[in-house]
Structures are given as structure tokens and as C-alpha cells.
Tab-separated table of C-alpha atoms in Angstrom:
chain	number	residue	atom	x	y	z
A	1088	MET	CA	-6.081	29.495	22.342
A	1089	SER	CA	-7.674	26.569	20.959
A	1090	LEU	CA	-10.139	26.429	18.188
A	1091	GLU	CA	-13.236	24.928	18.468
A	1092	PRO	CA	-13.768	21.921	16.520
A	1093	PRO	CA	-15.982	22.454	13.543
A	1094	ALA	CA	-19.926	21.457	14.338
A	1095	PHE	CA	-21.058	18.101	12.620
A	1096	PRO	CA	-23.912	18.344	10.232
A	1097	ASP	CA	-27.177	17.874	11.827
A	1098	ALA	CA	-28.506	15.111	9.443
A	1099	PHE	CA	-24.970	13.342	9.765
A	1100	ARG	CA	-25.154	13.191	13.857
A	1101	ASP	CA	-28.923	11.953	13.488
A	1102	ARG	CA	-28.096	9.392	11.123
A	1103	LEU	CA	-25.279	8.175	13.673
A	1104	ALA	CA	-27.488	8.276	16.377
A	1105	ARG	CA	-29.450	5.765	14.271
A	1106	LEU	CA	-26.729	3.265	14.068
A	1107	VAL	CA	-25.141	3.230	17.624
A	1108	ASP	CA	-26.367	3.842	20.758
A	1109	ASP	CA	-23.628	5.849	22.457
A	1110	VAL	CA	-23.488	8.527	19.601
A	1111	ASP	CA	-22.181	11.055	22.143
A	1112	ASP	CA	-19.343	8.868	22.588
A	1113	LEU	CA	-18.394	8.523	18.941
A	1114	LEU	CA	-18.907	12.089	18.205
A	1115	ASP	CA	-16.369	12.964	21.040
A	1116	VAL	CA	-13.896	10.324	19.604
A	1117	LEU	CA	-14.306	11.852	15.903
A	1118	ARG	CA	-13.303	15.093	17.041
A	1119	THR	CA	-9.998	14.057	18.520
A	1120	PRO	CA	-7.086	13.090	15.931
A	1121	ARG	CA	-6.509	9.204	15.306
A	1122	PRO	CA	-3.617	7.632	16.615
A	1123	THR	CA	-0.586	7.532	13.983
A	1124	SER	CA	0.095	3.523	13.081
A	1125	ILE	CA	2.533	2.078	10.701
A	1126	ARG	CA	2.915	-1.400	9.175
A	1127	VAL	CA	6.463	-2.840	8.904
A	1128	ASN	CA	7.277	-3.756	5.449
A	1129	THR	CA	8.234	-7.698	5.919
A	1130	LEU	CA	9.534	-7.431	2.240
A	1131	LYS	CA	12.561	-5.515	3.272
A	1132	ALA	CA	12.796	-5.544	7.182
A	1133	ASP	CA	11.904	-8.001	10.307
A	1134	VAL	CA	9.437	-6.841	12.792
A	1135	ALA	CA	11.515	-7.043	15.667
A	1136	SER	CA	14.334	-5.072	14.376
A	1137	VAL	CA	12.403	-2.481	13.033
A	1138	ARG	CA	10.426	-2.271	16.547
A	1139	ARG	CA	13.752	-1.932	18.351
A	1140	GLY	CA	15.077	0.694	16.217
A	1141	LEU	CA	12.152	3.084	16.230
A	1142	VAL	CA	12.021	2.428	20.080
A	1143	ASP	CA	15.454	3.344	20.285
A	1144	ARG	CA	14.545	6.688	18.755
A	1145	GLY	CA	12.151	7.377	21.182
A	1146	LEU	CA	8.822	6.435	19.973
A	1147	ASP	CA	6.395	4.038	21.689
A	1148	LEU	CA	5.113	1.171	19.523
A	1149	GLU	CA	1.468	-0.514	20.771
A	1150	PRO	CA	1.000	-3.597	18.554
A	1151	VAL	CA	-2.108	-3.400	16.346
A	1152	PRO	CA	-3.940	-6.734	17.513
A	1153	TRP	CA	-5.278	-7.762	14.095
A	1154	THR	CA	-1.872	-7.162	12.017
A	1155	PRO	CA	1.352	-8.815	13.223
A	1156	SER	CA	3.450	-6.293	11.534
A	1157	GLY	CA	1.191	-3.190	12.467
A	1158	PHE	CA	1.775	-0.866	15.604
A	1159	ARG	CA	0.244	2.349	17.162
A	1160	VAL	CA	3.107	5.057	17.437
A	1161	GLN	CA	3.476	7.560	19.666
A	1162	GLY	CA	6.489	10.297	19.969
A	1163	ASP	CA	7.765	13.576	19.061
A	1164	VAL	CA	9.171	11.893	15.772
A	1165	ASP	CA	7.364	12.099	12.323
A	1166	VAL	CA	7.875	8.396	11.368
A	1167	GLY	CA	7.647	9.766	7.454
A	1168	LEU	CA	10.942	11.363	8.375
A	1169	THR	CA	12.836	8.658	9.754
A	1170	LEU	CA	15.790	6.208	7.928
A	1171	GLU	CA	13.130	3.203	8.043
A	1172	HIS	CA	10.375	4.900	5.984
A	1173	PHE	CA	13.097	6.394	3.435
A	1174	LEU	CA	14.554	2.889	3.128
A	1175	GLY	CA	11.094	1.331	2.585
A	1176	HIS	CA	10.945	-0.695	6.082
A	1177	VAL	CA	7.869	1.014	7.478
A	1178	TYR	CA	4.542	1.989	5.802
A	1179	VAL	CA	2.475	4.876	7.218
A	1180	GLN	CA	-1.102	3.526	7.448
A	1181	SER	CA	-4.012	3.626	9.739
A	1182	ALA	CA	-4.819	0.355	11.532
A	1183	ALA	CA	-8.487	0.504	10.200
A	1184	SER	CA	-7.053	0.212	6.572
A	1185	MET	CA	-5.299	-2.878	7.504
A	1186	LEU	CA	-7.999	-5.079	7.942
A	1187	PRO	CA	-9.195	-5.534	4.410
A	1188	PRO	CA	-5.893	-7.687	3.270
A	1189	ARG	CA	-6.119	-9.472	6.740
A	1190	ALA	CA	-9.253	-10.920	5.667
A	1191	VAL	CA	-7.538	-12.811	2.756
A	1192	ALA	CA	-4.101	-13.272	4.848
A	1193	ASP	CA	-4.141	-17.045	3.990
A	1194	GLU	CA	-5.496	-16.932	0.604
A	1195	VAL	CA	-2.995	-14.597	-1.327
A	1196	GLU	CA	0.635	-16.379	-1.370
A	1197	GLY	CA	1.196	-17.630	-4.890
A	1198	ALA	CA	-2.229	-16.318	-6.104
A	1199	ARG	CA	-3.334	-13.561	-8.680
A	1200	VAL	CA	-4.507	-10.966	-6.732
A	1201	LEU	CA	-6.448	-7.592	-7.994
A	1202	ASP	CA	-6.370	-4.616	-6.045
A	1203	GLY	CA	-9.087	-2.553	-8.169
A	1204	CYS	CA	-8.950	0.554	-6.482
A	1205	ALA	CA	-5.438	0.961	-5.473
A	1206	ALA	CA	-3.925	4.427	-4.952
A	1207	PRO	CA	-2.240	5.012	-3.000
A	1208	GLY	CA	-1.134	1.805	-2.403
A	1209	SER	CA	-1.309	1.042	1.592
A	1210	LYS	CA	-3.301	-2.013	0.684
A	1211	SER	CA	-1.396	-2.977	-2.325
A	1212	THR	CA	2.038	-2.854	-0.300
A	1213	GLN	CA	0.592	-5.061	2.579
A	1214	LEU	CA	-1.040	-7.473	0.069
A	1215	ALA	CA	2.276	-7.599	-1.612
A	1216	ALA	CA	4.156	-8.578	1.998
A	1217	LEU	CA	1.605	-11.323	2.496
A	1218	MET	CA	2.309	-12.550	-0.929
A	1219	ASP	CA	5.820	-12.568	-0.021
A	1220	HIS	CA	7.433	-12.243	-3.784
A	1221	THR	CA	4.824	-15.003	-4.862
A	1222	GLY	CA	2.031	-14.725	-7.732
A	1223	LEU	CA	0.995	-11.791	-9.381
A	1224	LEU	CA	-0.505	-8.502	-7.795
A	1225	VAL	CA	-2.107	-6.271	-10.299
A	1226	ALA	CA	-2.443	-2.829	-8.671
A	1227	ASN	CA	-5.294	-0.959	-10.754
A	1228	ASP	CA	-6.614	2.461	-10.321
A	1229	ARG	CA	-8.117	4.691	-13.088
A	1230	SER	CA	-6.467	7.834	-12.303
A	1231	TRP	CA	-3.415	8.808	-13.804
A	1232	GLY	CA	-2.182	11.215	-11.145
A	1233	ARG	CA	-2.674	8.726	-8.448
A	1234	THR	CA	-0.798	5.829	-10.142
A	1235	ALA	CA	2.219	7.848	-9.816
A	1236	ALA	CA	1.831	7.743	-6.032
A	1237	LEU	CA	1.111	4.069	-5.879
A	1238	LYS	CA	4.073	3.278	-8.372
A	1239	ASN	CA	6.376	5.204	-5.544
A	1240	ASN	CA	5.073	3.252	-2.650
A	1241	LEU	CA	5.424	-0.173	-4.367
A	1242	ASP	CA	8.618	0.756	-5.565
A	1243	ARG	CA	9.657	1.826	-2.035
A	1244	CYS	CA	8.579	-1.190	-0.353
A	1245	GLY	CA	10.353	-3.393	-3.158
A	1246	VAL	CA	7.482	-5.183	-4.653
A	1247	ASP	CA	8.606	-6.945	-7.640
A	1248	ASN	CA	5.844	-9.014	-8.324
A	1249	HIS	CA	3.491	-6.417	-9.297
A	1250	VAL	CA	1.783	-4.932	-12.496
A	1251	ILE	CA	0.058	-1.451	-12.542
A	1252	ALA	CA	-3.201	-0.963	-14.625
A	1253	GLN	CA	-5.013	2.065	-15.272
A	1254	GLU	CA	-8.485	0.846	-16.043
A	1255	ASP	CA	-11.794	2.033	-15.084
A	1256	LEU	CA	-12.802	-1.024	-12.957
A	1257	ARG	CA	-16.387	-1.374	-14.391
A	1258	HIS	CA	-15.167	-1.491	-17.801
A	1259	THR	CA	-11.963	-3.380	-18.050
A	1260	GLY	CA	-12.997	-5.969	-20.679
A	1261	TRP	CA	-10.706	-8.481	-19.029
A	1262	GLU	CA	-11.692	-12.141	-19.232
A	1263	THR	CA	-8.634	-12.946	-16.819
A	1264	ARG	CA	-9.941	-13.877	-13.183
A	1265	PHE	CA	-8.226	-13.485	-10.029
A	1266	ASP	CA	-8.088	-15.817	-7.058
A	1267	VAL	CA	-8.842	-12.698	-4.543
A	1268	ALA	CA	-9.950	-9.030	-5.597
A	1269	LEU	CA	-9.991	-6.073	-2.980
A	1270	VAL	CA	-12.322	-3.215	-4.234
A	1271	ASP	CA	-11.770	-0.363	-1.631
A	1272	ALA	CA	-14.334	1.668	-3.183
A	1273	PRO	CA	-14.179	5.620	-3.255
A	1274	CYS	CA	-16.695	6.509	-0.409
A	1275	THR	CA	-18.023	9.747	1.444
A	1276	GLY	CA	-15.258	8.980	3.700
A	1277	GLU	CA	-17.392	9.843	7.037
A	1278	GLY	CA	-14.715	7.484	8.768
A	1279	ILE	CA	-11.723	9.443	8.373
A	1280	VAL	CA	-12.856	12.888	9.669
A	1281	ARG	CA	-10.406	12.183	12.706
A	1282	LYS	CA	-7.634	12.421	9.692
A	1283	SER	CA	-9.448	15.246	7.910
A	1284	TRP	CA	-12.355	17.302	8.337
A	1285	SER	CA	-12.992	17.787	4.524
A	1286	PRO	CA	-15.320	14.599	4.077
A	1287	LEU	CA	-17.931	16.693	6.062
A	1288	GLU	CA	-17.767	19.786	3.995
A	1289	ASP	CA	-19.077	18.413	1.095
A	1290	TRP	CA	-21.184	15.865	3.017
A	1291	SER	CA	-24.823	15.358	1.927
A	1292	VAL	CA	-27.394	12.580	1.854
A	1293	LYS	CA	-27.448	13.099	-1.949
A	1294	ARG	CA	-24.085	12.622	-2.169
A	1295	ILE	CA	-24.191	9.162	-0.585
A	1296	HIS	CA	-26.779	8.054	-2.756
A	1297	GLY	CA	-24.787	9.055	-6.034
A	1298	LEU	CA	-21.741	7.274	-4.676
A	1299	SER	CA	-24.232	4.318	-3.728
A	1300	GLY	CA	-24.791	3.866	-7.411
A	1301	MET	CA	-20.840	3.610	-8.194
A	1302	GLN	CA	-20.253	1.369	-5.662
A	1303	ARG	CA	-22.934	-1.188	-6.695
A	1304	LEU	CA	-21.444	-1.133	-10.198
A	1305	LEU	CA	-17.769	-1.658	-8.870
A	1306	ILE	CA	-18.982	-4.363	-6.347
A	1307	GLU	CA	-20.231	-6.269	-9.365
A	1308	ALA	CA	-17.011	-5.660	-11.669
A	1309	GLY	CA	-14.886	-6.744	-8.798
A	1310	PHE	CA	-16.816	-10.083	-8.014
A	1311	ASP	CA	-17.282	-11.005	-11.921
A	1312	LEU	CA	-13.203	-10.636	-12.126
A	1313	VAL	CA	-12.890	-13.323	-9.224
A	1314	ARG	CA	-12.562	-17.177	-10.442
A	1315	PRO	CA	-15.323	-19.418	-9.006
A	1316	GLY	CA	-14.329	-20.385	-5.290
A	1317	GLY	CA	-12.126	-17.258	-5.353
A	1318	THR	CA	-12.890	-14.262	-2.730
A	1319	LEU	CA	-13.715	-10.988	-3.344
A	1320	VAL	CA	-13.384	-7.859	-0.163
A	1321	TYR	CA	-15.205	-4.696	-0.493
A	1322	SER	CA	-14.350	-2.298	1.999
A	1323	THR	CA	-15.203	1.396	2.311
A	1324	CYS	CA	-14.205	4.071	5.275
A	1325	THR	CA	-18.115	5.275	5.919
A	1326	PHE	CA	-20.630	4.746	8.154
A	1327	ALA	CA	-23.118	5.001	5.619
A	1328	PRO	CA	-25.329	1.927	5.251
A	1329	GLU	CA	-26.128	2.861	1.594
A	1330	GLU	CA	-22.524	2.554	0.444
A	1331	ASN	CA	-22.072	-0.442	2.639
A	1332	GLU	CA	-24.721	-2.826	3.448
A	1333	ALA	CA	-26.684	-1.796	0.836
A	1334	VAL	CA	-24.148	-2.236	-1.845
A	1335	VAL	CA	-23.291	-6.039	-0.506
A	1336	ASP	CA	-27.032	-6.827	-0.519
A	1337	HIS	CA	-27.220	-5.440	-4.162
A	1338	LEU	CA	-24.254	-7.888	-5.120
A	1339	LEU	CA	-26.424	-10.695	-3.306
A	1340	ARG	CA	-29.355	-9.879	-5.621
A	1341	ALA	CA	-27.662	-9.341	-8.657
A	1342	ARG	CA	-25.051	-12.683	-8.371
A	1343	ASP	CA	-26.769	-15.975	-7.528
A	1344	ASP	CA	-23.286	-17.597	-6.752
A	1345	ALA	CA	-22.254	-14.805	-4.508
A	1346	ARG	CA	-21.972	-15.811	-0.709
A	1347	VAL	CA	-21.006	-13.493	2.327
A	1348	GLU	CA	-18.449	-15.275	4.583
A	1349	PRO	CA	-17.999	-14.380	8.356
A	1350	VAL	CA	-14.811	-12.420	8.872
A	1351	GLY	CA	-13.516	-12.029	12.173
A	1352	PHE	CA	-10.483	-9.826	13.156
A	1353	GLU	CA	-8.046	-10.878	16.146
A	1354	GLY	CA	-8.642	-8.027	18.930
A	1355	LEU	CA	-10.893	-5.994	17.096
A	1356	ASP	CA	-14.115	-4.630	19.048
A	1357	ALA	CA	-16.468	-4.176	16.171
A	1358	ALA	CA	-20.239	-4.384	15.523
A	1359	PRO	CA	-22.225	-6.518	12.877
A	1360	GLY	CA	-23.500	-5.157	9.686
A	1361	VAL	CA	-26.930	-3.598	10.014
A	1362	THR	CA	-29.860	-5.408	7.988
A	1363	ARG	CA	-32.048	-2.323	8.325
A	1364	TRP	CA	-32.093	1.139	7.318
A	1365	ASP	CA	-33.889	3.739	6.147
A	1366	GLY	CA	-37.204	1.278	5.430
A	1367	ASP	CA	-35.077	-1.218	3.258
A	1368	GLU	CA	-34.351	-4.547	4.545
A	1369	TYR	CA	-30.991	-6.350	3.521
A	1370	ASP	CA	-30.213	-9.878	3.073
A	1371	PRO	CA	-29.527	-11.278	6.618
A	1372	ALA	CA	-26.025	-12.438	5.772
A	1373	VAL	CA	-24.968	-8.797	5.828
A	1374	GLU	CA	-25.114	-9.558	9.520
A	1375	ASP	CA	-21.469	-11.460	8.863
A	1376	THR	CA	-19.895	-8.213	7.517
A	1377	VAL	CA	-17.865	-5.710	9.581
A	1378	ARG	CA	-18.443	-2.262	11.118
A	1379	VAL	CA	-15.681	-0.688	12.600
A	1380	TRP	CA	-16.452	2.003	14.979
A	1381	PRO	CA	-14.002	4.495	15.988
A	1382	HIS	CA	-15.306	4.784	19.745
A	1383	LEU	CA	-14.913	0.790	20.067
A	1384	SER	CA	-11.679	0.561	18.527
A	1385	ASP	CA	-9.868	4.018	18.605
A	1386	THR	CA	-9.642	3.596	14.690
A	1387	ASP	CA	-11.088	5.511	11.632
A	1388	GLY	CA	-14.690	4.039	10.479
A	1389	PHE	CA	-14.078	1.381	8.346
A	1390	TYR	CA	-16.445	-1.538	6.716
A	1391	VAL	CA	-15.427	-4.785	5.507
A	1392	ALA	CA	-17.205	-7.334	3.485
A	1393	LYS	CA	-15.744	-10.924	2.646
A	1394	ILE	CA	-17.695	-12.412	-0.246
A	1395	ARG	CA	-16.968	-15.739	-1.683
A	1396	ARG	CA	-17.681	-16.721	-5.444
A	1397	THR	CA	-19.337	-20.433	-5.027
A	1398	THR	CA	-18.269	-22.921	-7.698
A	1399	ALA	CA	-21.643	-24.509	-8.035
B	733	MET	CA	5.817	-3.283	-20.498
B	734	ALA	CA	7.825	-5.691	-23.376
B	735	PRO	CA	9.751	-8.955	-22.121
B	736	CYS	CA	13.574	-7.820	-22.124
B	737	PRO	CA	15.492	-8.640	-24.924
B	738	PRO	CA	18.052	-11.337	-23.817
B	739	GLU	CA	21.091	-9.260	-24.617
B	740	ASP	CA	19.899	-6.350	-22.316
B	741	ARG	CA	19.217	-8.929	-19.494
B	742	GLU	CA	22.762	-10.355	-19.996
B	743	THR	CA	24.211	-6.918	-20.040
B	744	VAL	CA	22.520	-5.885	-16.922
B	745	LEU	CA	23.229	-9.408	-14.943
B	746	VAL	CA	26.855	-9.483	-15.970
B	747	ALA	CA	27.126	-5.394	-15.109
B	748	LEU	CA	25.815	-6.278	-11.441
B	749	GLU	CA	27.617	-9.287	-10.770
B	750	HIS	CA	30.912	-7.569	-12.134
B	751	ARG	CA	30.498	-4.100	-10.217
B	752	PHE	CA	28.585	-4.864	-6.986
B	753	GLY	CA	29.007	-8.869	-6.833
B	754	ILE	CA	25.380	-9.719	-7.004
B	755	PRO	CA	25.308	-12.862	-8.163
B	756	ARG	CA	23.936	-13.640	-11.352
B	757	ASP	CA	21.580	-16.728	-10.146
B	758	LEU	CA	20.188	-14.291	-7.753
B	759	LEU	CA	17.961	-12.973	-10.731
B	760	GLY	CA	19.303	-15.643	-13.314
B	761	ASP	CA	15.551	-17.018	-13.406
B	762	ARG	CA	13.542	-14.073	-12.856
B	763	SER	CA	11.199	-12.756	-15.601
B	764	PHE	CA	12.840	-9.274	-16.954
B	765	PHE	CA	10.981	-6.562	-18.763
B	766	ARG	CA	12.049	-3.616	-20.853
B	767	ALA	CA	10.239	0.086	-20.955
B	768	ALA	CA	10.204	2.046	-24.143
B	769	ASP	CA	13.301	3.938	-22.520
B	770	ASP	CA	16.238	2.363	-21.101
B	771	ARG	CA	14.645	1.102	-17.621
B	772	VAL	CA	14.970	-2.868	-17.245
B	773	PHE	CA	12.449	-4.201	-14.571
B	774	VAL	CA	12.407	-7.759	-12.757
B	775	GLY	CA	8.430	-8.487	-12.407
B	776	PRO	CA	5.814	-11.284	-12.324
B	777	ASP	CA	6.745	-14.418	-13.859
B	778	GLU	CA	3.160	-14.630	-15.609
B	779	VAL	CA	1.033	-11.412	-16.585
B	780	PRO	CA	-2.294	-12.064	-18.434
B	781	GLY	CA	-2.391	-11.131	-22.069
B	782	ASP	CA	-5.266	-8.939	-21.431
B	783	VAL	CA	-4.303	-6.978	-18.710
B	784	ASP	CA	-2.462	-4.123	-20.195
B	785	PRO	CA	-0.183	-2.804	-17.681
B	786	VAL	CA	1.203	0.700	-17.887
B	787	VAL	CA	4.281	-0.417	-15.924
B	788	GLY	CA	5.132	-3.229	-13.506
B	789	GLY	CA	7.992	-4.928	-11.699
B	790	LEU	CA	10.719	-3.322	-9.969
B	791	CYS	CA	13.308	-1.221	-11.786
B	792	VAL	CA	16.757	-2.898	-11.419
B	793	ALA	CA	18.482	-0.495	-13.824
B	794	ARG	CA	19.181	1.879	-16.721
B	795	LEU	CA	20.924	0.820	-19.441
B	796	GLN	CA	23.337	3.407	-19.645
B	797	ALA	CA	27.135	3.689	-20.818
B	798	ARG	CA	27.527	1.963	-17.540
B	799	VAL	CA	24.585	0.268	-16.244
B	800	LYS	CA	23.143	2.248	-13.421
B	801	PRO	CA	21.126	0.266	-10.660
B	802	THR	CA	18.416	2.210	-9.052
B	803	THR	CA	18.379	3.136	-5.382
B	804	ASP	CA	14.952	0.971	-5.136
B	805	PHE	CA	16.751	-2.176	-6.534
B	806	LEU	CA	19.922	-1.466	-4.538
B	807	GLN	CA	17.741	-0.867	-1.264
B	808	ALA	CA	15.948	-4.480	-1.902
B	809	PHE	CA	18.893	-6.486	-2.778
B	810	GLY	CA	21.455	-4.443	-0.757
B	811	ASP	CA	21.904	-7.493	1.190
B	812	HIS	CA	23.721	-9.511	-1.640
B	813	VAL	CA	26.055	-6.313	-2.731
B	814	SER	CA	29.495	-7.188	-1.886
B	815	ARG	CA	31.642	-4.868	-3.976
B	816	SER	CA	31.431	-0.848	-4.768
B	817	VAL	CA	29.957	-0.213	-1.492
B	818	VAL	CA	30.859	3.371	0.298
B	819	ASP	CA	29.812	3.419	3.981
B	820	VAL	CA	28.529	6.601	5.197
B	821	ASP	CA	28.645	8.494	8.588
B	822	ARG	CA	25.507	9.929	9.928
B	823	ASP	CA	26.261	13.420	8.366
B	824	GLN	CA	26.889	11.956	5.068
B	825	ALA	CA	24.030	9.731	5.239
B	826	ARG	CA	21.309	12.617	5.869
B	827	ALA	CA	23.346	14.535	2.816
B	828	PHE	CA	22.769	11.707	0.751
B	829	VAL	CA	19.102	10.718	1.538
B	830	ALA	CA	18.719	14.616	0.906
B	831	GLY	CA	20.196	14.578	-2.595
B	832	GLU	CA	23.084	16.249	-1.715
B	833	ASP	CA	26.875	15.076	-3.023
B	834	VAL	CA	29.112	14.287	-0.186
B	835	PRO	CA	32.609	15.027	-0.706
B	836	ARG	CA	34.806	12.074	0.386
B	837	SER	CA	38.702	11.668	0.609
B	838	ASP	CA	38.972	8.569	2.634
B	839	LEU	CA	37.541	6.043	0.083
B	840	ASP	CA	38.887	2.398	-0.293
B	841	ALA	CA	41.364	2.194	-3.026
B	842	ASP	CA	39.344	-0.958	-4.283
B	843	VAL	CA	36.211	1.713	-5.181
B	844	SER	CA	36.699	2.685	-8.538
B	845	ARG	CA	35.014	5.681	-10.459
B	846	GLY	CA	31.286	4.696	-11.097
B	847	TRP	CA	28.126	3.838	-9.632
B	848	VAL	CA	28.134	2.696	-6.021
B	849	ALA	CA	26.193	1.091	-3.259
B	850	VAL	CA	25.807	3.876	-0.319
B	851	ARG	CA	25.652	1.790	3.195
B	852	TYR	CA	24.732	3.264	6.474
B	853	GLY	CA	24.090	1.074	9.597
B	854	GLY	CA	24.395	-1.970	7.598
B	855	HIS	CA	21.468	-0.837	5.236
B	856	VAL	CA	22.352	-0.003	1.659
B	857	MET	CA	20.416	3.055	1.101
B	858	GLY	CA	20.847	3.643	-2.500
B	859	CYS	CA	22.585	4.432	-5.370
B	860	GLY	CA	25.513	7.242	-5.787
B	861	PHE	CA	28.131	7.942	-8.338
B	862	TRP	CA	31.821	8.176	-7.135
B	863	ASN	CA	33.654	10.480	-9.272
B	864	GLU	CA	36.922	10.222	-6.910
B	865	GLU	CA	36.674	13.247	-5.283
B	866	VAL	CA	32.933	13.452	-4.239
B	867	LEU	CA	29.983	11.178	-3.624
B	868	GLU	CA	27.366	12.277	-5.461
B	869	SER	CA	23.741	11.111	-4.710
B	870	VAL	CA	21.305	10.031	-7.345
B	871	VAL	CA	18.550	9.489	-5.079
B	872	PRO	CA	15.468	10.325	-7.237
B	873	LYS	CA	13.721	13.735	-6.840
B	874	GLY	CA	10.610	11.910	-5.408
B	875	ARG	CA	12.449	9.755	-2.805
B	876	ARG	CA	14.629	12.664	-1.429
B	877	VAL	CA	13.577	13.812	2.195
B	878	ASP	CA	15.214	15.690	4.898
B	879	LEU	CA	15.530	12.917	7.815
B	880	GLU	CA	14.303	13.974	11.308
B	881	ALA	CA	15.406	10.560	12.882
B	882	LEU	CA	18.482	8.685	11.546
């Protein structure tokens, strides 16, 4: 006997129908579990030998096109219970969550990098692998409980160029400026229902609006911590334009020196940011941000924006 | 997180070279930090003064009577370990990773009582203590796991 998946809230479904043409395809995919994916931690292992080792264990690995060290994994073995995982040679990470660090893959070596909402550490460890023991990674998370998991993951991955800070990003008081900052903001998590239904259990438009207010403060704070000429990446795992394009639009209005930069990801079938929603019209530049739709890419839902702080 | 006093740093570098054959040059130019307890870390060269970290870097060792390297450090620098290595078989590796002690009667005479690097399949898995009868697993509780696949 199989259980019927829970029903999507009507308002959730209606909102998605306004964002995509093929909403039934999207909802069908959202009812299915997402594929497991891993990233080889190149700080401790090389991609080819880890791949070979996991294939020898009977796992099928298919490359994640936008991440040279990323693979979707199929098989009866729990990757989290393999020797490779214990050794810190692999990190279980959703394929979509590998996108934000890839947006700055060419900018982080030797750089001063901030991961503003870092726990539990998938993107921090990915940034650290791209930095390859150079520069400084400040992995910040305001939650004491969550920083313990963050530290464990950084240690398992052998990351030696990091420090962990425990600040509310909105009120760090730091005068230090970073070459690159990532704000992977707390969000409603609409995009990860293939992993857990819980984001829809307390879902409401009111909650979206509440989070949008916090996200506007977080993106401002993250941007202000970037040096002129540096880069901010803003990301979420939600579909709601109020938490995505509206937040970027807010930053563009609030900061004269913020510019959206187009960003593409190899092999990713994605959609541009939306410029209109609920009667609001956003800065046309948000079209250069990236919407990741599960029915197009067989991933979680995700949103990524790359923003340059200009030097002028 | 405070800079590591030079004498503590020297103690660690000497102990790692003497016990494990890790060349002191490997870490000689790196920045060391010392926590309020007995932990010594290798970390980034430059940390801005206003970023007040709660912790940082990779914990290299604890300053105990015998300098005790961490499992995280031995995994990360395992390729440079040339002494005090105990190779284990598949069942022993599984027990070690689960935090269980491993009885051994066949260790090479050149492994003396003390901290050892435990290796399986060419990979250093972590730190153990060889008491001349049993290989004790000191894998931290949070890292222990019952492996499905070895």
C-alpha cells in the first residue's frame, strides 16, 4: 500500500501556475524524491579515484554538468555511510545548492570570502575547495546549534583556511570588506519539498512576506560587506518572487553601486528572473538572475543572483 | 582564538615529526592558533581584527602529556605520515570507525606504545592509541559511524 502524497495548498499551486506554463509537470516532479547527489571534496581526494571507488561499490554516478566535482548517485548504498564520506572525500549536497559557489568559482582563490548564512556548511566547504587552501573563508551563522554542525563539516573536509563567526549578519559591526560574499538566505524552502514536505506544512503568503522583509535586510548587509569591485551572490531555495527578484530589486533601489551580472551555468536548463509579480514591476536587470525549476533540471527549486559592487 | 605561543607550536611540530615523521617544513610557515583549552590549530594567515571568530582553522593536536594529533588532522595530512602507522584490515577498519577497540597481536616492533595513525586501503583514517595489546579508537563520538560500505 502506498500513501498518497499530501495535497499542495491551493494558493501555492495557483502562484506556481502564474510562474510557469507547465504547472502540472512541475507539481508531478515535486511529488517525487529528488536524486541524491554528492560533491567530491578536492581538498582531500581527487575526483577520478573517488568516482572509481564509488562505482566499485555498485553505485551509478552521473556528472552534475555545472559542477566538475558533482555527481548524481543511484544505488543501494547510503553514501553517508561509506568510507569515502567518513574520510571527508565526499559531501552529500543537492545539485542545485552547488550553483551559488559556482557563480564565483573564478573569483575566490586567494580571496577574502564571506559565507554569511553558512550552516550546515555545504556551500562553505564547496567554496573552500575552490579556494584550495588559499585566502580566508569566514563562515558565519548566528545560530549556536547550527555552527556546531558547520564546524564538524569544515573539519571533516579538512578546511584549514577558515574561521567561524557567530553574528547576526544584519548587525555585525564589521568594517572588514570581502572580495566575495554569499548570502544563502533563510527562506520558505518551497523548492526543497522533494526532500521534505515540512516547508509546506506552515506555508502561507504571510510567511513569505515576513521572510522577504528579513531577506531585504540580509542582502543589504551582505552587499555592504563587499569591497568596491567585489561580488555578492544571493540565493534561496524557494520559488516565491517576493523572496527572490523582489529582494534583488530592493537592493538595486537601495544601493547605487549594485549591478546585477548575468550568470550562466553549464548544462543547466534554467529560466530568467521574473520582472513582474502581483502588480509590482522589478528592475529589468533581475531578468539576468537565475530561476532553477525542478521539472526542467530534476533538482530542487533554487534561485541565484550575482551582484557586483561597482568601483565608480 | 589567540595566536599560539611559539613554545606550544614548537612542541607540536617536534612531536609530529618525531612520532609520525611529518616534516616540520610542511607546517613551519603556517599560522598557528591556540584555544582556551589544550587545542592547537593551523589556520588562515590573516584574520581581520574586527571579525571576532568563535573558532577557526583545522585542529592539529591537543597538548597532552603526549601530543595527541586529531583524526581530522591525520586524515588531511595522512600522505605525509611515515611513522607510527598501523595498517588494519576491513573488519578492523569497520570497528575503528565505529569507535570500537581493536585487539592486535601482530604489530610491527617499530610501533611503540602511544598515539598512532590508523590506515586502511592506503588512507589514514584517524588517530588511535596503541597500548601494546589493543588498538584503541579515539575517533570523536560525532565522527563515529557504522559503515555500510568499505
